[in-house]
């Protein structure tokens, strides 16, 4: 996680985090705590707090734009691993929370 991500957290409070159920601890090889997810289809789950408005992932700790952390960082789901600081979705999430793009905040 970059330094910008450690104070931002906008992505965790903007987008639904959905993924294949086998990434949860309901599967022997899963890592995401099942209790922190909710089913959204027969084969997919989402992080609690990301399917409603306002969005805020249950694992997000801290205040957006100031200091945040993921409570399950080492066990996070694939969409979280794939999110890229400074890309279009990052910029969209930051804008949603009144934060400048990463390139302008450094």
PDB file of C-alpha atoms in Angstrom:
ATOM      1  CA  UNK A   1       0.000   0.000   0.000  1.00  0.00           C
ATOM      2  CA  UNK A   2       1.416   3.379  -0.947  1.00  0.00           C
ATOM      3  CA  UNK A   3       1.594   6.431   1.272  1.00  0.00           C
ATOM      4  CA  UNK A   4      -1.330   8.039  -0.606  1.00  0.00           C
ATOM      5  CA  UNK A   5      -3.473   4.996   0.095  1.00  0.00           C
ATOM      6  CA  UNK A   6      -2.639   5.111   3.801  1.00  0.00           C
ATOM      7  CA  UNK A   7      -4.439   8.408   4.217  1.00  0.00           C
ATOM      8  CA  UNK A   8      -7.024   8.151   1.448  1.00  0.00           C
ATOM      9  CA  UNK A   9      -9.464   5.219   1.715  1.00  0.00           C
ATOM     10  CA  UNK A  10     -11.799   6.707  -0.902  1.00  0.00           C
ATOM     11  CA  UNK A  11     -11.938   3.498  -2.938  1.00  0.00           C
ATOM     12  CA  UNK A  12     -13.135   1.573   0.134  1.00  0.00           C
ATOM     13  CA  UNK A  13     -15.965   4.056   0.576  1.00  0.00           C
ATOM     14  CA  UNK A  14     -17.075   4.405  -3.046  1.00  0.00           C
ATOM     15  CA  UNK A  15     -17.229   1.039  -4.832  1.00  0.00           C
ATOM     16  CA  UNK A  16     -18.877  -2.323  -4.212  1.00  0.00           C
ATOM     17  CA  UNK A  17     -16.221  -4.924  -3.445  1.00  0.00           C
ATOM     18  CA  UNK A  18     -17.576  -8.149  -4.915  1.00  0.00           C
ATOM     19  CA  UNK A  19     -15.712 -11.370  -5.616  1.00  0.00           C
ATOM     20  CA  UNK A  20     -15.997 -15.160  -5.914  1.00  0.00           C
ATOM     21  CA  UNK A  21     -17.119 -16.779  -2.643  1.00  0.00           C
ATOM     22  CA  UNK A  22     -14.116 -19.156  -2.549  1.00  0.00           C
ATOM     23  CA  UNK A  23     -11.894 -16.222  -1.595  1.00  0.00           C
ATOM     24  CA  UNK A  24     -13.615 -16.284   1.807  1.00  0.00           C
ATOM     25  CA  UNK A  25     -12.777 -18.494   4.755  1.00  0.00           C
ATOM     26  CA  UNK A  26     -15.854 -20.585   3.835  1.00  0.00           C
ATOM     27  CA  UNK A  27     -13.410 -22.276   1.438  1.00  0.00           C
ATOM     28  CA  UNK A  28     -10.288 -24.052   2.770  1.00  0.00           C
ATOM     29  CA  UNK A  29      -7.994 -21.834   0.681  1.00  0.00           C
ATOM     30  CA  UNK A  30      -9.914 -18.593   1.237  1.00  0.00           C
ATOM     31  CA  UNK A  31      -8.523 -15.669   3.199  1.00  0.00           C
ATOM     32  CA  UNK A  32     -11.277 -13.041   3.467  1.00  0.00           C
ATOM     33  CA  UNK A  33     -13.176 -13.535   6.739  1.00  0.00           C
ATOM     34  CA  UNK A  34     -16.586 -14.885   5.718  1.00  0.00           C
ATOM     35  CA  UNK A  35     -18.282 -12.942   8.528  1.00  0.00           C
ATOM     36  CA  UNK A  36     -17.269  -9.686   6.832  1.00  0.00           C
ATOM     37  CA  UNK A  37     -19.065 -10.585   3.598  1.00  0.00           C
ATOM     38  CA  UNK A  38     -22.626 -10.926   2.366  1.00  0.00           C
ATOM     39  CA  UNK A  39     -23.951 -13.018  -0.532  1.00  0.00           C
ATOM     40  CA  UNK A  40     -24.933 -11.166  -3.704  1.00  0.00           C
ATOM     41  CA  UNK A  41     -25.454 -14.180  -5.994  1.00  0.00           C
ATOM     42  CA  UNK A  42     -25.113 -17.953  -5.689  1.00  0.00           C
ATOM     43  CA  UNK A  43     -21.353 -17.738  -6.350  1.00  0.00           C
ATOM     44  CA  UNK A  44     -20.361 -14.201  -5.393  1.00  0.00           C
ATOM     45  CA  UNK A  45     -20.135 -12.205  -2.183  1.00  0.00           C
ATOM     46  CA  UNK A  46     -19.408  -8.591  -1.354  1.00  0.00           C
ATOM     47  CA  UNK A  47     -17.684  -6.959   1.547  1.00  0.00           C
ATOM     48  CA  UNK A  48     -20.275  -5.810   4.068  1.00  0.00           C
ATOM     49  CA  UNK A  49     -20.939  -2.116   3.801  1.00  0.00           C
ATOM     50  CA  UNK A  50     -20.164  -1.924   0.072  1.00  0.00           C
ATOM     51  CA  UNK A  51     -23.628  -2.848  -1.212  1.00  0.00           C
ATOM     52  CA  UNK A  52     -25.462   0.069   0.392  1.00  0.00           C
ATOM     53  CA  UNK A  53     -25.359   3.851   0.348  1.00  0.00           C
ATOM     54  CA  UNK A  54     -23.313   5.426   1.699  1.00  0.00           C
ATOM     55  CA  UNK A  55     -20.641   2.882   0.822  1.00  0.00           C
ATOM     56  CA  UNK A  56     -18.051   2.044   3.456  1.00  0.00           C
ATOM     57  CA  UNK A  57     -16.280  -1.295   3.609  1.00  0.00           C
ATOM     58  CA  UNK A  58     -16.584  -2.907   7.020  1.00  0.00           C
ATOM     59  CA  UNK A  59     -12.804  -3.487   7.049  1.00  0.00           C
ATOM     60  CA  UNK A  60     -11.959   0.197   6.531  1.00  0.00           C
ATOM     61  CA  UNK A  61     -10.592   1.830   9.653  1.00  0.00           C
ATOM     62  CA  UNK A  62      -9.989   5.540  10.133  1.00  0.00           C
ATOM     63  CA  UNK A  63     -11.136   8.761   8.486  1.00  0.00           C
ATOM     64  CA  UNK A  64     -11.149   9.090   4.695  1.00  0.00           C
ATOM     65  CA  UNK A  65      -8.576  11.559   3.446  1.00  0.00           C
ATOM     66  CA  UNK A  66      -6.745  11.707   6.759  1.00  0.00           C
ATOM     67  CA  UNK A  67      -5.530   8.325   8.010  1.00  0.00           C
ATOM     68  CA  UNK A  68      -6.969   4.950   7.066  1.00  0.00           C
ATOM     69  CA  UNK A  69      -6.072   1.291   7.120  1.00  0.00           C
ATOM     70  CA  UNK A  70      -7.610  -1.974   6.021  1.00  0.00           C
ATOM     71  CA  UNK A  71      -8.351  -4.186   9.003  1.00  0.00           C
ATOM     72  CA  UNK A  72      -7.810  -7.286   6.857  1.00  0.00           C
ATOM     73  CA  UNK A  73      -5.089  -5.997   4.527  1.00  0.00           C
ATOM     74  CA  UNK A  74      -3.180  -9.299   4.366  1.00  0.00           C
ATOM     75  CA  UNK A  75      -6.426 -11.205   3.744  1.00  0.00           C
ATOM     76  CA  UNK A  76      -8.110  -8.706   1.381  1.00  0.00           C
ATOM     77  CA  UNK A  77     -10.025  -9.816  -1.717  1.00  0.00           C
ATOM     78  CA  UNK A  78      -8.813  -9.755  -5.315  1.00  0.00           C
ATOM     79  CA  UNK A  79     -10.593  -6.491  -6.264  1.00  0.00           C
ATOM     80  CA  UNK A  80      -8.622  -4.763  -3.523  1.00  0.00           C
ATOM     81  CA  UNK A  81      -5.341  -6.260  -4.772  1.00  0.00           C
ATOM     82  CA  UNK A  82      -6.172  -5.111  -8.302  1.00  0.00           C
ATOM     83  CA  UNK A  83      -7.032  -1.504  -7.440  1.00  0.00           C
ATOM     84  CA  UNK A  84      -4.306   0.839  -8.671  1.00  0.00           C
ATOM     85  CA  UNK A  85      -3.389   4.131  -7.047  1.00  0.00           C
ATOM     86  CA  UNK A  86      -3.846   7.046  -9.398  1.00  0.00           C
ATOM     87  CA  UNK A  87      -5.853   5.246 -12.072  1.00  0.00           C
ATOM     88  CA  UNK A  88      -9.246   6.403 -13.368  1.00  0.00           C
ATOM     89  CA  UNK A  89     -11.227   4.596 -10.666  1.00  0.00           C
ATOM     90  CA  UNK A  90      -8.948   5.985  -7.948  1.00  0.00           C
ATOM     91  CA  UNK A  91      -9.430   9.491  -9.302  1.00  0.00           C
ATOM     92  CA  UNK A  92     -13.210   8.946  -9.466  1.00  0.00           C
ATOM     93  CA  UNK A  93     -13.333   7.748  -5.852  1.00  0.00           C
ATOM     94  CA  UNK A  94     -11.181  10.612  -4.626  1.00  0.00           C
ATOM     95  CA  UNK A  95     -13.355  13.136  -6.490  1.00  0.00           C
ATOM     96  CA  UNK A  96     -16.467  11.598  -4.895  1.00  0.00           C
ATOM     97  CA  UNK A  97     -14.973  12.393  -1.478  1.00  0.00           C
ATOM     98  CA  UNK A  98     -13.705  15.857  -2.393  1.00  0.00           C
ATOM     99  CA  UNK A  99     -10.059  14.828  -2.673  1.00  0.00           C
ATOM    100  CA  UNK A 100      -7.732  15.863  -5.509  1.00  0.00           C
ATOM    101  CA  UNK A 101      -6.231  13.249  -7.868  1.00  0.00           C
ATOM    102  CA  UNK A 102      -3.181  11.495  -6.448  1.00  0.00           C
ATOM    103  CA  UNK A 103      -0.867  13.290  -8.877  1.00  0.00           C
ATOM    104  CA  UNK A 104      -2.009  16.652  -7.444  1.00  0.00           C
ATOM    105  CA  UNK A 105      -1.894  15.598  -3.791  1.00  0.00           C
ATOM    106  CA  UNK A 106       1.783  14.583  -3.686  1.00  0.00           C
TER     107      UNK A 106
END
